[in-house]
Amino acid sequence: RIFFMGDFNFRIMLENNECREMCRPENIDTLFTHDQFWKFCAAELNGLYDPKLKEHPIKFLPTYKYDIGTSNFDTGSKQRPPAWCDRIMWVENEEPKIICKKYNAVPSICYSDHKPLFGVYEVQVYKQDKKMVQEATQMLAKSGFNSEVFARTL
């Protein structure tokens, strides 16, 4: 299974003021119709886009660009428009399919100009390597991953 996650730097293709005004929960579906990433996949790749690339429908406000320490969109000199730069996607090339149980942002975390996001996925594991699971768990703990903060977002 292959997952892609990170800051892909794609934008919402609207004028800055219009985009900011539309950034309300009730407008997410309409706002998403202007998402540059999926428009790029559909138009710019002229049929070369692989339909196996999947993303759970976005139902959260844009995760970029905020004034650090706040939930205010960028008020700096550049005043960048809001965007869903941060994404989690996967390649669906095998059965059984990957099932996204939850895909959301965490707007209460304000340590960056991005709001973090997370996904909870159901992926069939054919053989569990207990040593690898233990090592991964230890690595997450050492990295400062806070499972309590994560659990509160679910």
mmCIF file of C-alpha atoms in Angstrom:
data_model
loop_
_atom_site.group_PDB
_atom_site.id
_atom_site.type_symbol
_atom_site.label_atom_id
_atom_site.label_comp_id
_atom_site.label_asym_id
_atom_site.label_seq_id
_atom_site.Cartn_x
_atom_site.Cartn_y
_atom_site.Cartn_z
ATOM 1 C CA ARG A 1 0.000 0.000 0.000
ATOM 2 C CA ILE A 2 1.271 3.478 -0.840
ATOM 3 C CA PHE A 3 0.177 6.646 0.971
ATOM 4 C CA PHE A 4 1.238 10.169 0.024
ATOM 5 C CA MET A 5 0.984 12.849 2.681
ATOM 6 C CA GLY A 6 2.404 16.290 3.052
ATOM 7 C CA ASP A 7 2.309 19.866 1.845
ATOM 8 C CA PHE A 8 1.589 19.599 -1.883
ATOM 9 C CA ASN A 9 1.340 23.389 -2.271
ATOM 10 C CA PHE A 10 -1.766 23.374 -4.453
ATOM 11 C CA ARG A 11 -4.197 26.262 -3.966
ATOM 12 C CA ILE A 12 -7.865 27.135 -4.233
ATOM 13 C CA MET A 13 -8.351 28.842 -7.578
ATOM 14 C CA LEU A 14 -10.336 31.879 -6.441
ATOM 15 C CA GLU A 15 -9.454 35.478 -5.798
ATOM 16 C CA ASN A 16 -8.098 35.951 -2.277
ATOM 17 C CA ASN A 17 -11.038 37.933 -0.861
ATOM 18 C CA GLU A 18 -13.645 35.646 -2.421
ATOM 19 C CA CYS A 19 -11.825 32.591 -1.099
ATOM 20 C CA ARG A 20 -11.630 34.022 2.429
ATOM 21 C CA GLU A 21 -15.315 34.941 2.401
ATOM 22 C CA MET A 22 -16.258 31.425 1.330
ATOM 23 C CA CYS A 23 -14.215 29.773 4.098
ATOM 24 C CA ARG A 24 -17.175 28.644 6.180
ATOM 25 C CA PRO A 25 -18.251 25.064 6.916
ATOM 26 C CA GLU A 26 -21.410 25.410 4.836
ATOM 27 C CA ASN A 27 -19.346 26.374 1.746
ATOM 28 C CA ILE A 28 -16.738 23.594 1.785
ATOM 29 C CA ASP A 29 -18.256 21.588 -1.082
ATOM 30 C CA THR A 30 -18.508 24.667 -3.305
ATOM 31 C CA LEU A 31 -15.027 25.827 -2.317
ATOM 32 C CA PHE A 32 -13.649 22.390 -3.161
ATOM 33 C CA THR A 33 -14.867 22.690 -6.763
ATOM 34 C CA HIS A 34 -12.069 25.277 -7.148
ATOM 35 C CA ASP A 35 -9.355 22.997 -5.733
ATOM 36 C CA GLN A 36 -6.271 23.317 -7.916
ATOM 37 C CA PHE A 37 -4.963 19.793 -7.298
ATOM 38 C CA TRP A 38 -7.926 17.902 -8.696
ATOM 39 C CA LYS A 39 -8.398 20.441 -11.503
ATOM 40 C CA PHE A 40 -4.741 19.881 -12.366
ATOM 41 C CA CYS A 41 -5.216 16.119 -12.407
ATOM 42 C CA ALA A 42 -8.283 16.351 -14.627
ATOM 43 C CA ALA A 43 -7.098 18.993 -17.100
ATOM 44 C CA GLU A 44 -3.341 19.424 -17.169
ATOM 45 C CA LEU A 45 -2.410 15.777 -17.352
ATOM 46 C CA ASN A 46 -4.583 15.227 -20.440
ATOM 47 C CA GLY A 47 -5.609 11.729 -19.489
ATOM 48 C CA LEU A 48 -2.304 10.739 -17.904
ATOM 49 C CA TYR A 49 -3.720 11.034 -14.385
ATOM 50 C CA ASP A 50 -3.998 7.654 -12.715
ATOM 51 C CA PRO A 51 -7.527 7.231 -11.321
ATOM 52 C CA LYS A 52 -6.085 4.900 -8.683
ATOM 53 C CA LEU A 53 -4.975 7.984 -6.739
ATOM 54 C CA LYS A 54 -7.604 8.583 -4.050
ATOM 55 C CA GLU A 55 -8.376 11.137 -1.371
ATOM 56 C CA HIS A 56 -11.274 11.022 1.040
ATOM 57 C CA PRO A 57 -13.678 13.942 0.428
ATOM 58 C CA ILE A 58 -12.509 17.068 2.230
ATOM 59 C CA LYS A 59 -15.053 18.282 4.788
ATOM 60 C CA PHE A 60 -12.822 20.682 6.741
ATOM 61 C CA LEU A 61 -11.734 24.277 6.231
ATOM 62 C CA PRO A 62 -8.474 25.012 4.407
ATOM 63 C CA THR A 63 -5.379 24.139 6.430
ATOM 64 C CA TYR A 64 -3.157 26.976 5.137
ATOM 65 C CA LYS A 65 -2.154 29.883 5.577
ATOM 66 C CA TYR A 66 -2.741 31.084 9.114
ATOM 67 C CA ASP A 67 -1.047 33.620 11.329
ATOM 68 C CA ILE A 68 1.040 31.492 13.673
ATOM 69 C CA GLY A 69 -0.571 31.084 17.077
ATOM 70 C CA THR A 70 -4.051 31.944 15.792
ATOM 71 C CA SER A 71 -6.916 30.692 13.671
ATOM 72 C CA ASN A 72 -6.799 33.845 11.528
ATOM 73 C CA PHE A 73 -5.962 33.538 7.856
ATOM 74 C CA ASP A 74 -2.725 35.258 6.805
ATOM 75 C CA THR A 75 -2.676 38.968 7.649
ATOM 76 C CA GLY A 76 1.030 39.389 6.790
ATOM 77 C CA SER A 77 2.337 41.450 3.906
ATOM 78 C CA LYS A 78 1.748 38.678 1.345
ATOM 79 C CA GLN A 79 -1.756 37.799 2.619
ATOM 80 C CA ARG A 80 -1.733 34.409 0.962
ATOM 81 C CA PRO A 81 -5.192 33.012 0.247
ATOM 82 C CA PRO A 82 -6.469 29.978 2.168
ATOM 83 C CA ALA A 83 -5.737 26.584 0.630
ATOM 84 C CA TRP A 84 -5.774 22.843 1.178
ATOM 85 C CA CYS A 85 -2.034 22.464 0.662
ATOM 86 C CA ASP A 86 -1.840 19.617 3.155
ATOM 87 C CA ARG A 87 -3.249 16.317 1.943
ATOM 88 C CA ILE A 88 -3.313 12.585 2.563
ATOM 89 C CA MET A 89 -3.803 10.452 -0.546
ATOM 90 C CA TRP A 90 -3.268 6.852 -1.441
ATOM 91 C CA VAL A 91 -2.932 4.597 -4.439
ATOM 92 C CA GLU A 92 -5.704 2.070 -4.598
ATOM 93 C CA ASN A 93 -4.347 -0.767 -6.666
ATOM 94 C CA GLU A 94 -5.263 -3.827 -4.678
ATOM 95 C CA GLU A 95 -8.242 -5.521 -3.120
ATOM 96 C CA PRO A 96 -9.501 -5.087 -0.511
ATOM 97 C CA LYS A 97 -9.837 -1.353 -0.851
ATOM 98 C CA ILE A 98 -8.466 1.110 1.683
ATOM 99 C CA ILE A 99 -11.303 2.542 3.768
ATOM 100 C CA CYS A 100 -10.940 6.030 5.214
ATOM 101 C CA LYS A 101 -12.740 6.161 8.548
ATOM 102 C CA LYS A 102 -11.856 9.769 9.377
ATOM 103 C CA TYR A 103 -10.093 12.597 7.522
ATOM 104 C CA ASN A 104 -9.981 15.924 9.283
ATOM 105 C CA ALA A 105 -7.957 18.931 10.309
ATOM 106 C CA VAL A 106 -7.180 19.977 13.882
ATOM 107 C CA PRO A 107 -7.959 23.706 13.920
ATOM 108 C CA SER A 108 -7.172 24.096 17.625
ATOM 109 C CA ILE A 109 -3.449 23.450 17.037
ATOM 110 C CA CYS A 110 -1.828 26.757 16.139
ATOM 111 C CA TYR A 111 1.938 26.097 16.229
ATOM 112 C CA SER A 112 2.436 26.670 12.511
ATOM 113 C CA ASP A 113 0.988 28.566 9.559
ATOM 114 C CA HIS A 114 -0.616 25.213 8.646
ATOM 115 C CA LYS A 115 -3.312 23.385 10.586
ATOM 116 C CA PRO A 116 -2.383 19.732 10.980
ATOM 117 C CA LEU A 117 -4.604 17.074 9.540
ATOM 118 C CA PHE A 118 -4.980 13.380 10.143
ATOM 119 C CA GLY A 119 -6.564 10.336 8.624
ATOM 120 C CA VAL A 120 -7.738 7.085 10.121
ATOM 121 C CA TYR A 121 -7.693 4.260 7.593
ATOM 122 C CA GLU A 122 -8.713 0.642 7.544
ATOM 123 C CA VAL A 123 -6.106 -1.300 5.633
ATOM 124 C CA GLN A 124 -5.934 -5.077 5.568
ATOM 125 C CA VAL A 125 -2.657 -6.350 6.951
ATOM 126 C CA TYR A 126 -1.722 -9.757 5.691
ATOM 127 C CA LYS A 127 0.949 -10.519 8.262
ATOM 128 C CA GLN A 128 1.693 -8.484 11.355
ATOM 129 C CA ASP A 129 5.338 -8.190 12.292
ATOM 130 C CA LYS A 130 5.156 -7.628 16.063
ATOM 131 C CA LYS A 131 8.766 -6.430 16.254
ATOM 132 C CA MET A 132 8.119 -3.820 13.521
ATOM 133 C CA VAL A 133 4.955 -2.622 15.301
ATOM 134 C CA GLN A 134 6.882 -2.291 18.572
ATOM 135 C CA GLU A 135 9.728 -0.372 16.873
ATOM 136 C CA ALA A 136 7.277 1.958 15.117
ATOM 137 C CA THR A 137 5.449 2.615 18.391
ATOM 138 C CA GLN A 138 8.741 3.437 20.133
ATOM 139 C CA MET A 139 9.793 5.709 17.260
ATOM 140 C CA LEU A 140 6.511 7.628 17.483
ATOM 141 C CA ALA A 141 6.936 8.017 21.245
ATOM 142 C CA LYS A 142 10.501 9.335 20.814
ATOM 143 C CA SER A 143 9.380 11.793 18.127
ATOM 144 C CA GLY A 144 7.093 13.567 20.579
ATOM 145 C CA PHE A 145 3.899 12.202 19.049
ATOM 146 C CA ASN A 146 1.185 12.900 21.597
ATOM 147 C CA SER A 147 -1.421 10.166 21.398
ATOM 148 C CA GLU A 148 -3.692 12.035 23.848
ATOM 149 C CA VAL A 149 -3.946 15.062 21.518
ATOM 150 C CA PHE A 150 -4.568 12.730 18.595
ATOM 151 C CA ALA A 151 -7.242 10.760 20.493
ATOM 152 C CA ARG A 152 -9.128 13.958 21.374
ATOM 153 C CA THR A 153 -9.481 14.768 17.668
ATOM 154 C CA LEU A 154 -11.174 11.483 16.801
#
